C-alpha cells in the first residue's frame, strides 16, 4: 500500500501529468461553456422589439415558456402542438428559422418540433397537414405498428436476434415522457468529453514503462527478487486510479452542472423523444447519461491496460504514443476496407471501439439496429461492446 501511494505521488509530481490534468479540467469547463451558450431564446419585449438571450437566461426563459409540453406526452398535448404547428405553417409557409420571425420560432415551433417529427415519422407523412385527429389519438398504437414493421426488417437480416429485440422493446412504456429543452446536446458533448479524457489518459499512460527502458531504470527493477511483478502491478494500479479519478471528476462535474442548468426534470425524458421513436430501450435520458458514463469508464480502463502493454513491449515513449492514438481511429479506417459485420466485431475487440466520434459510437448505437452476426447467434452491438469491454 505504501508503494502504491508513493507511485501515485510520483505521477502527481510529474510536471507533464499535472499539465495534462489542468488541460482536462480546462476542456471540461470549455465544453460546459459551449453547451450552455448553445441555448438561445427570442421574445418580444414591452417595446415590441425582438430580444435574443443566450446561455443561462435563455435556459430560464425556455423552462418557463415551454413547460406546458413537459411530462407525459398525452393526446391532448399532441393535439395542441399540431394545431399550433399548422397555424404557423398556414401563416408563414416555411417554418424554418430565418424564414419566420425568431420569436415565433422559439416560442411556438422549437418546443413542439420533436412531437411533430415523431408523428410524421410513424405515419410516414411528409407534411403536417396530412395528420388528422384520429392519427393523433392512435399515435401510440401506430408507433407500435411502425416498430413491428421495423422488426420484420430485422428478422430478415438477423433472424436469430428477433427474440432479443422483442425482449428489449418490451420494457418501453407509454405514454412517452417529453422535455422541451434540447438535452441531447448534453449527450453529444459527453461523448466528446469522454474521447478527450481517454486521449489525455493515453498520454499519461504511454511513458509509464517505456520511459524506464530509455533511462535503463528497468534493469534495476528486474534485479529485485520479488519486486518486479509487484512494482509492475503497483504502477498499473496507480495509473488506472489516477486516470479513472480524473475521468469521474470531470464527467460528474460536467453532468451535474448541465443537469442543474437544463433542469433535473429533463432526466425523465424518454429516449424515444430524443432520437428515434423506434428505439429499442425503455430508458430515460438520465439513465442513458449514466450508462454512457459507465461505459466510458470501462472503455477507459480497457484502453489504459492496452496502452500500458504497448508501453512495455515497444520500449519507446513515441512508439507507444503513436499506437495509442491509432487505436482511436483504426475502426473508422478499417470500415472502408471491411464489410459491416467484420468491422463491428473489430470495434468490439479494440478497447476504443465504442468511444470514437466517427463510427460505432456507443451512444448512437443505443438508438440504432446494428447486430453482430456470429453464425447462428446475433447480438445487439451496444450489448456486445459493453460485455467485451468489461
Short mmCIF file of N, CA and C in Angstrom, two decimals, residues 252-389:
data_model
loop_
_atom_site.label_atom_id
_atom_site.label_comp_id
_atom_site.label_asym_id
_atom_site.label_seq_id
_atom_site.Cartn_x
_atom_site.Cartn_y
_atom_site.Cartn_z
N UNK A 252 -18.54 13.84 -13.94
CA UNK A 252 -19.54 14.14 -12.90
C UNK A 252 -19.79 15.64 -12.81
N UNK A 253 -18.71 16.42 -12.83
CA UNK A 253 -18.83 17.88 -12.80
C UNK A 253 -19.64 18.37 -14.00
N UNK A 254 -19.32 17.83 -15.16
CA UNK A 254 -19.99 18.22 -16.40
C UNK A 254 -21.49 17.92 -16.34
N UNK A 255 -21.84 16.72 -15.95
CA UNK A 255 -23.25 16.28 -15.94
C UNK A 255 -24.05 17.01 -14.85
N UNK A 256 -23.50 17.14 -13.66
CA UNK A 256 -24.22 17.78 -12.55
C UNK A 256 -24.53 19.24 -12.87
N UNK A 257 -23.53 19.96 -13.40
CA UNK A 257 -23.75 21.39 -13.71
C UNK A 257 -24.78 21.55 -14.82
N UNK A 258 -24.65 20.76 -15.90
CA UNK A 258 -25.59 20.91 -17.02
C UNK A 258 -26.99 20.46 -16.65
N UNK A 259 -27.12 19.38 -15.91
CA UNK A 259 -28.45 18.92 -15.49
C UNK A 259 -29.12 19.95 -14.58
N UNK A 260 -28.32 20.64 -13.78
CA UNK A 260 -28.87 21.68 -12.90
C UNK A 260 -29.36 22.86 -13.73
N UNK A 261 -28.59 23.24 -14.75
CA UNK A 261 -28.97 24.39 -15.59
C UNK A 261 -30.16 24.04 -16.49
N UNK A 262 -30.11 22.89 -17.14
CA UNK A 262 -31.19 22.47 -18.03
C UNK A 262 -32.44 22.08 -17.25
N UNK A 263 -32.27 21.62 -16.04
CA UNK A 263 -33.39 21.14 -15.23
C UNK A 263 -33.33 19.64 -15.03
N UNK A 264 -33.31 19.19 -13.77
CA UNK A 264 -33.20 17.76 -13.48
C UNK A 264 -34.43 16.99 -13.95
N UNK A 265 -35.54 17.70 -14.15
CA UNK A 265 -36.74 17.00 -14.66
C UNK A 265 -36.51 16.45 -16.07
N UNK A 266 -35.51 17.02 -16.78
CA UNK A 266 -35.19 16.54 -18.11
C UNK A 266 -34.65 15.12 -18.11
N UNK A 267 -34.16 14.66 -16.95
CA UNK A 267 -33.64 13.29 -16.84
C UNK A 267 -34.75 12.25 -17.04
N UNK A 268 -36.01 12.67 -16.92
CA UNK A 268 -37.12 11.73 -17.06
C UNK A 268 -37.57 11.55 -18.50
N UNK A 269 -37.01 12.33 -19.43
CA UNK A 269 -37.45 12.26 -20.83
C UNK A 269 -37.14 10.89 -21.44
N UNK A 270 -38.14 10.31 -22.10
CA UNK A 270 -37.96 9.02 -22.78
C UNK A 270 -36.99 9.19 -23.95
N UNK A 271 -36.11 8.21 -24.15
CA UNK A 271 -35.15 8.36 -25.25
C UNK A 271 -35.84 8.23 -26.61
N UNK A 272 -37.09 7.74 -26.62
CA UNK A 272 -37.85 7.72 -27.87
C UNK A 272 -38.11 9.15 -28.37
N UNK A 273 -38.10 10.12 -27.45
CA UNK A 273 -38.31 11.51 -27.83
C UNK A 273 -37.00 12.19 -28.21
N UNK A 274 -35.88 11.57 -27.88
CA UNK A 274 -34.59 12.20 -28.13
C UNK A 274 -34.11 12.00 -29.57
N UNK A 275 -34.15 10.75 -30.03
CA UNK A 275 -33.57 10.45 -31.35
C UNK A 275 -34.55 9.75 -32.28
N UNK A 276 -35.12 8.64 -31.81
CA UNK A 276 -35.90 7.80 -32.71
C UNK A 276 -37.03 7.15 -31.92
N UNK A 277 -38.26 7.32 -32.40
CA UNK A 277 -39.40 6.72 -31.73
C UNK A 277 -39.33 5.20 -31.74
N UNK A 278 -38.49 4.66 -32.61
CA UNK A 278 -38.32 3.21 -32.75
C UNK A 278 -37.28 2.63 -31.79
N UNK A 279 -36.78 3.44 -30.86
CA UNK A 279 -35.69 2.99 -30.01
C UNK A 279 -36.03 1.72 -29.25
N UNK A 280 -35.07 0.81 -29.17
CA UNK A 280 -35.29 -0.48 -28.52
C UNK A 280 -35.47 -0.39 -27.02
N UNK A 281 -34.73 0.51 -26.39
CA UNK A 281 -34.67 0.53 -24.93
C UNK A 281 -35.77 1.35 -24.29
N UNK A 282 -36.24 0.89 -23.15
CA UNK A 282 -37.24 1.62 -22.37
C UNK A 282 -36.58 2.38 -21.24
N UNK A 283 -35.64 3.27 -21.56
CA UNK A 283 -34.93 4.04 -20.55
C UNK A 283 -35.16 5.53 -20.78
N UNK A 284 -34.78 6.34 -19.79
CA UNK A 284 -34.92 7.78 -19.94
C UNK A 284 -33.56 8.44 -20.12
N UNK A 285 -33.57 9.75 -20.26
CA UNK A 285 -32.34 10.50 -20.53
C UNK A 285 -31.32 10.34 -19.41
N UNK A 286 -31.77 10.42 -18.15
CA UNK A 286 -30.86 10.28 -17.02
C UNK A 286 -30.19 8.93 -16.99
N UNK A 287 -30.94 7.88 -17.26
CA UNK A 287 -30.37 6.53 -17.30
C UNK A 287 -29.38 6.39 -18.45
N UNK A 288 -29.69 7.04 -19.56
CA UNK A 288 -28.78 6.99 -20.72
C UNK A 288 -27.46 7.70 -20.39
N UNK A 289 -27.56 8.83 -19.70
CA UNK A 289 -26.35 9.53 -19.24
C UNK A 289 -25.47 8.59 -18.41
N UNK A 290 -26.10 7.92 -17.44
CA UNK A 290 -25.38 7.04 -16.53
C UNK A 290 -24.73 5.88 -17.29
N UNK A 291 -25.48 5.27 -18.21
CA UNK A 291 -24.95 4.13 -18.99
C UNK A 291 -23.75 4.56 -19.82
N UNK A 292 -23.83 5.72 -20.46
CA UNK A 292 -22.74 6.20 -21.31
C UNK A 292 -21.49 6.48 -20.49
N UNK A 293 -21.67 7.11 -19.32
CA UNK A 293 -20.51 7.42 -18.46
C UNK A 293 -19.87 6.15 -17.93
N UNK A 294 -20.68 5.17 -17.51
CA UNK A 294 -20.13 3.90 -17.03
C UNK A 294 -19.40 3.16 -18.15
N UNK A 295 -19.99 3.15 -19.35
CA UNK A 295 -19.31 2.52 -20.48
C UNK A 295 -17.99 3.22 -20.78
N UNK A 296 -18.02 4.55 -20.71
CA UNK A 296 -16.79 5.32 -20.94
C UNK A 296 -15.70 4.97 -19.95
N UNK A 297 -16.08 4.74 -18.68
CA UNK A 297 -15.10 4.37 -17.66
C UNK A 297 -14.53 2.97 -17.93
N UNK A 298 -15.41 2.03 -18.29
CA UNK A 298 -14.96 0.68 -18.62
C UNK A 298 -14.01 0.71 -19.82
N UNK A 299 -14.39 1.50 -20.83
CA UNK A 299 -13.56 1.63 -22.03
C UNK A 299 -12.22 2.27 -21.69
N UNK A 300 -12.24 3.25 -20.79
CA UNK A 300 -11.01 3.93 -20.38
C UNK A 300 -10.04 2.94 -19.73
N UNK A 301 -10.54 2.11 -18.81
CA UNK A 301 -9.69 1.14 -18.11
C UNK A 301 -9.13 0.11 -19.10
N UNK A 302 -9.99 -0.36 -20.03
CA UNK A 302 -9.54 -1.32 -21.04
C UNK A 302 -8.46 -0.71 -21.92
N UNK A 303 -8.66 0.56 -22.31
CA UNK A 303 -7.70 1.24 -23.17
C UNK A 303 -6.37 1.45 -22.44
N UNK A 304 -6.43 1.81 -21.16
CA UNK A 304 -5.21 2.01 -20.38
C UNK A 304 -4.39 0.73 -20.29
N UNK A 305 -5.08 -0.39 -20.05
CA UNK A 305 -4.38 -1.68 -19.98
C UNK A 305 -3.70 -2.00 -21.30
N UNK A 306 -4.39 -1.70 -22.39
CA UNK A 306 -3.83 -1.95 -23.73
C UNK A 306 -2.61 -1.06 -23.98
N UNK A 307 -2.72 0.21 -23.61
CA UNK A 307 -1.63 1.16 -23.83
C UNK A 307 -0.43 0.82 -22.95
N UNK A 308 -0.66 0.43 -21.71
CA UNK A 308 0.43 0.03 -20.82
C UNK A 308 1.15 -1.20 -21.36
N UNK A 309 0.39 -2.09 -21.99
CA UNK A 309 1.00 -3.26 -22.61
C UNK A 309 1.94 -2.84 -23.74
N UNK A 310 1.47 -1.92 -24.59
CA UNK A 310 2.31 -1.45 -25.70
C UNK A 310 3.49 -0.63 -25.19
N UNK A 311 3.28 0.09 -24.08
CA UNK A 311 4.35 0.87 -23.48
C UNK A 311 5.49 -0.04 -23.03
N UNK A 312 5.13 -1.24 -22.61
CA UNK A 312 6.13 -2.20 -22.12
C UNK A 312 6.87 -2.91 -23.28
N UNK A 313 6.13 -3.28 -24.31
CA UNK A 313 6.75 -4.08 -25.37
C UNK A 313 7.47 -3.22 -26.43
N UNK A 314 7.03 -1.97 -26.62
CA UNK A 314 7.69 -1.12 -27.63
C UNK A 314 8.99 -0.53 -27.12
N UNK A 315 9.04 -0.31 -25.78
CA UNK A 315 10.23 0.26 -25.13
C UNK A 315 10.55 1.66 -25.65
N UNK A 316 9.51 2.33 -26.20
CA UNK A 316 9.69 3.69 -26.73
C UNK A 316 8.45 4.51 -26.41
N UNK A 317 8.67 5.68 -25.82
CA UNK A 317 7.55 6.56 -25.48
C UNK A 317 6.81 7.00 -26.74
N UNK A 318 7.56 7.36 -27.78
CA UNK A 318 6.94 7.86 -29.02
C UNK A 318 6.16 6.75 -29.73
N UNK A 319 6.72 5.55 -29.75
CA UNK A 319 6.03 4.43 -30.40
C UNK A 319 4.73 4.10 -29.68
N UNK A 320 4.76 4.08 -28.35
CA UNK A 320 3.54 3.78 -27.59
C UNK A 320 2.50 4.89 -27.75
N UNK A 321 2.96 6.13 -27.86
CA UNK A 321 2.03 7.25 -28.09
C UNK A 321 1.36 7.14 -29.45
N UNK A 322 2.14 6.82 -30.48
CA UNK A 322 1.59 6.69 -31.83
C UNK A 322 0.56 5.56 -31.88
N UNK A 323 0.91 4.42 -31.29
CA UNK A 323 -0.02 3.29 -31.25
C UNK A 323 -1.29 3.66 -30.49
N UNK A 324 -1.14 4.42 -29.40
CA UNK A 324 -2.28 4.85 -28.59
C UNK A 324 -3.26 5.68 -29.42
N UNK A 325 -2.72 6.64 -30.19
CA UNK A 325 -3.59 7.49 -31.00
C UNK A 325 -4.22 6.73 -32.16
N UNK A 326 -3.48 5.78 -32.72
CA UNK A 326 -4.02 4.98 -33.81
C UNK A 326 -5.24 4.16 -33.37
N UNK A 327 -5.25 3.75 -32.10
CA UNK A 327 -6.37 2.96 -31.58
C UNK A 327 -7.70 3.69 -31.70
N UNK A 328 -7.67 5.03 -31.66
CA UNK A 328 -8.90 5.81 -31.67
C UNK A 328 -9.48 6.01 -33.07
N UNK A 329 -8.70 5.69 -34.09
CA UNK A 329 -9.18 5.94 -35.46
C UNK A 329 -9.18 4.69 -36.33
N UNK A 330 -8.65 3.60 -35.82
CA UNK A 330 -8.49 2.41 -36.65
C UNK A 330 -9.83 1.82 -37.10
N UNK A 331 -10.86 1.91 -36.24
CA UNK A 331 -12.17 1.34 -36.59
C UNK A 331 -12.76 2.05 -37.80
N UNK A 332 -12.67 3.39 -37.80
CA UNK A 332 -13.23 4.16 -38.92
C UNK A 332 -12.46 3.91 -40.21
N UNK A 333 -11.15 3.69 -40.10
CA UNK A 333 -10.34 3.41 -41.29
C UNK A 333 -10.65 2.02 -41.85
N UNK A 334 -10.72 1.03 -40.95
CA UNK A 334 -10.99 -0.34 -41.38
C UNK A 334 -12.37 -0.50 -42.00
N UNK A 335 -13.32 0.36 -41.58
CA UNK A 335 -14.69 0.28 -42.10
C UNK A 335 -14.73 0.44 -43.62
N UNK A 336 -13.74 1.16 -44.16
CA UNK A 336 -13.71 1.39 -45.60
C UNK A 336 -13.24 0.17 -46.38
N UNK A 337 -12.56 -0.73 -45.69
CA UNK A 337 -11.97 -1.87 -46.39
C UNK A 337 -12.62 -3.21 -46.03
N UNK A 338 -13.39 -3.25 -44.94
CA UNK A 338 -14.00 -4.49 -44.47
C UNK A 338 -15.52 -4.39 -44.51
N UNK A 339 -16.20 -5.53 -44.53
CA UNK A 339 -17.65 -5.48 -44.51
C UNK A 339 -18.16 -5.06 -43.14
N UNK A 340 -19.43 -4.73 -43.07
CA UNK A 340 -20.01 -4.14 -41.87
C UNK A 340 -19.87 -5.04 -40.65
N UNK A 341 -20.12 -6.34 -40.81
CA UNK A 341 -20.10 -7.26 -39.67
C UNK A 341 -18.69 -7.41 -39.09
N UNK A 342 -17.70 -7.54 -39.96
CA UNK A 342 -16.31 -7.70 -39.50
C UNK A 342 -15.83 -6.43 -38.79
N UNK A 343 -16.17 -5.27 -39.36
CA UNK A 343 -15.75 -4.01 -38.74
C UNK A 343 -16.40 -3.82 -37.38
N UNK A 344 -17.65 -4.29 -37.21
CA UNK A 344 -18.31 -4.21 -35.91
C UNK A 344 -17.64 -5.13 -34.89
N UNK A 345 -17.21 -6.32 -35.33
CA UNK A 345 -16.51 -7.24 -34.44
C UNK A 345 -15.18 -6.63 -33.99
N UNK A 346 -14.48 -6.00 -34.92
CA UNK A 346 -13.21 -5.33 -34.58
C UNK A 346 -13.46 -4.18 -33.61
N UNK A 347 -14.58 -3.46 -33.81
CA UNK A 347 -14.93 -2.35 -32.90
C UNK A 347 -15.13 -2.84 -31.48
N UNK A 348 -15.64 -4.06 -31.34
CA UNK A 348 -15.84 -4.64 -30.01
C UNK A 348 -14.52 -5.08 -29.39
N UNK A 349 -13.63 -5.62 -30.21
CA UNK A 349 -12.36 -6.14 -29.70
C UNK A 349 -11.43 -5.01 -29.29
N UNK A 350 -11.36 -3.97 -30.12
CA UNK A 350 -10.49 -2.83 -29.81
C UNK A 350 -11.10 -2.04 -28.65
N UNK A 351 -10.34 -1.73 -27.61
CA UNK A 351 -10.89 -1.06 -26.42
C UNK A 351 -11.45 0.32 -26.68
N UNK A 352 -11.03 0.98 -27.77
CA UNK A 352 -11.55 2.31 -28.08
C UNK A 352 -12.72 2.25 -29.06
N UNK A 353 -13.20 1.04 -29.35
CA UNK A 353 -14.21 0.87 -30.39
C UNK A 353 -15.51 1.59 -30.16
N UNK A 354 -15.91 1.82 -28.92
CA UNK A 354 -17.21 2.43 -28.66
C UNK A 354 -17.18 3.89 -28.29
N UNK A 355 -15.99 4.53 -28.30
CA UNK A 355 -15.92 5.92 -27.86
C UNK A 355 -15.47 6.88 -28.94
N UNK A 356 -15.26 6.38 -30.18
CA UNK A 356 -14.87 7.29 -31.26
C UNK A 356 -16.10 8.09 -31.69
N UNK A 357 -15.88 9.19 -32.37
CA UNK A 357 -16.98 10.06 -32.78
C UNK A 357 -17.33 9.89 -34.25
N UNK A 358 -16.70 8.91 -34.90
CA UNK A 358 -16.91 8.74 -36.33
C UNK A 358 -17.77 7.52 -36.66
N UNK A 359 -17.52 6.37 -36.00
CA UNK A 359 -18.22 5.14 -36.36
C UNK A 359 -18.38 4.26 -35.14
N UNK A 360 -19.55 3.62 -35.03
CA UNK A 360 -19.87 2.69 -33.94
C UNK A 360 -19.71 3.34 -32.57
N UNK A 361 -20.12 4.59 -32.48
CA UNK A 361 -20.13 5.27 -31.19
C UNK A 361 -21.20 4.66 -30.31
N UNK A 362 -20.86 4.37 -29.05
CA UNK A 362 -21.77 3.66 -28.15
C UNK A 362 -23.10 4.40 -27.99
N UNK A 363 -23.04 5.72 -27.86
CA UNK A 363 -24.27 6.50 -27.66
C UNK A 363 -25.20 6.37 -28.86
N UNK A 364 -24.67 6.54 -30.06
CA UNK A 364 -25.50 6.48 -31.26
C UNK A 364 -26.01 5.06 -31.52
N UNK A 365 -25.21 4.07 -31.13
CA UNK A 365 -25.64 2.69 -31.33
C UNK A 365 -26.82 2.31 -30.44
N UNK A 366 -27.00 3.04 -29.34
CA UNK A 366 -28.15 2.77 -28.47
C UNK A 366 -29.48 3.07 -29.17
N UNK A 367 -29.44 3.88 -30.23
CA UNK A 367 -30.65 4.19 -30.97
C UNK A 367 -30.63 3.59 -32.38
N UNK A 368 -29.69 2.67 -32.62
CA UNK A 368 -29.59 2.01 -33.92
C UNK A 368 -29.92 0.53 -33.81
N UNK A 369 -29.99 -0.14 -34.95
CA UNK A 369 -30.33 -1.57 -35.00
C UNK A 369 -29.18 -2.36 -35.63
N UNK A 370 -27.98 -2.13 -35.16
CA UNK A 370 -26.82 -2.87 -35.65
C UNK A 370 -26.58 -4.10 -34.78
N UNK A 371 -26.46 -5.25 -35.43
CA UNK A 371 -26.23 -6.51 -34.73
C UNK A 371 -24.98 -7.18 -35.27
N UNK A 372 -24.24 -7.82 -34.38
CA UNK A 372 -23.10 -8.62 -34.80
C UNK A 372 -23.60 -10.03 -35.08
N UNK A 373 -23.33 -10.51 -36.26
CA UNK A 373 -23.79 -11.84 -36.69
C UNK A 373 -22.65 -12.84 -36.53
N UNK A 374 -22.83 -13.78 -35.60
CA UNK A 374 -21.82 -14.81 -35.34
C UNK A 374 -22.40 -16.18 -35.67
N UNK A 375 -22.58 -16.46 -36.92
CA UNK A 375 -23.15 -17.73 -37.36
C UNK A 375 -24.61 -17.85 -36.96
N UNK A 376 -24.89 -18.75 -36.04
CA UNK A 376 -26.27 -18.97 -35.60
C UNK A 376 -26.66 -18.08 -34.43
N UNK A 377 -25.80 -17.10 -34.12
CA UNK A 377 -26.06 -16.23 -32.97
C UNK A 377 -25.84 -14.78 -33.37
N UNK A 378 -26.77 -13.90 -32.96
CA UNK A 378 -26.64 -12.47 -33.21
C UNK A 378 -26.79 -11.72 -31.90
N UNK A 379 -26.04 -10.64 -31.76
CA UNK A 379 -26.11 -9.84 -30.53
C UNK A 379 -26.10 -8.37 -30.89
N UNK A 380 -26.92 -7.60 -30.19
CA UNK A 380 -27.02 -6.16 -30.42
C UNK A 380 -25.67 -5.51 -30.11
N UNK A 381 -25.21 -4.62 -30.98
CA UNK A 381 -23.87 -4.05 -30.87
C UNK A 381 -23.58 -3.38 -29.52
N UNK A 382 -24.48 -2.54 -28.97
CA UNK A 382 -24.17 -1.94 -27.64
C UNK A 382 -23.96 -2.98 -26.55
N UNK A 383 -24.72 -4.07 -26.58
CA UNK A 383 -24.54 -5.13 -25.58
C UNK A 383 -23.19 -5.81 -25.77
N UNK A 384 -22.83 -6.07 -27.03
CA UNK A 384 -21.53 -6.69 -27.33
C UNK A 384 -20.39 -5.78 -26.89
N UNK A 385 -20.50 -4.48 -27.18
CA UNK A 385 -19.46 -3.53 -26.76
C UNK A 385 -19.30 -3.53 -25.25
N UNK A 386 -20.41 -3.51 -24.53
CA UNK A 386 -20.39 -3.45 -23.07
C UNK A 386 -19.76 -4.71 -22.49
N UNK A 387 -20.21 -5.87 -22.96
CA UNK A 387 -19.74 -7.14 -22.40
C UNK A 387 -18.26 -7.36 -22.67
N UNK A 388 -17.83 -7.17 -23.92
CA UNK A 388 -16.44 -7.45 -24.29
C UNK A 388 -15.49 -6.46 -23.63
N UNK A 389 -15.87 -5.19 -23.55
CA UNK A 389 -15.01 -4.19 -22.90
C UNK A 389 -14.91 -4.47 -21.41
#
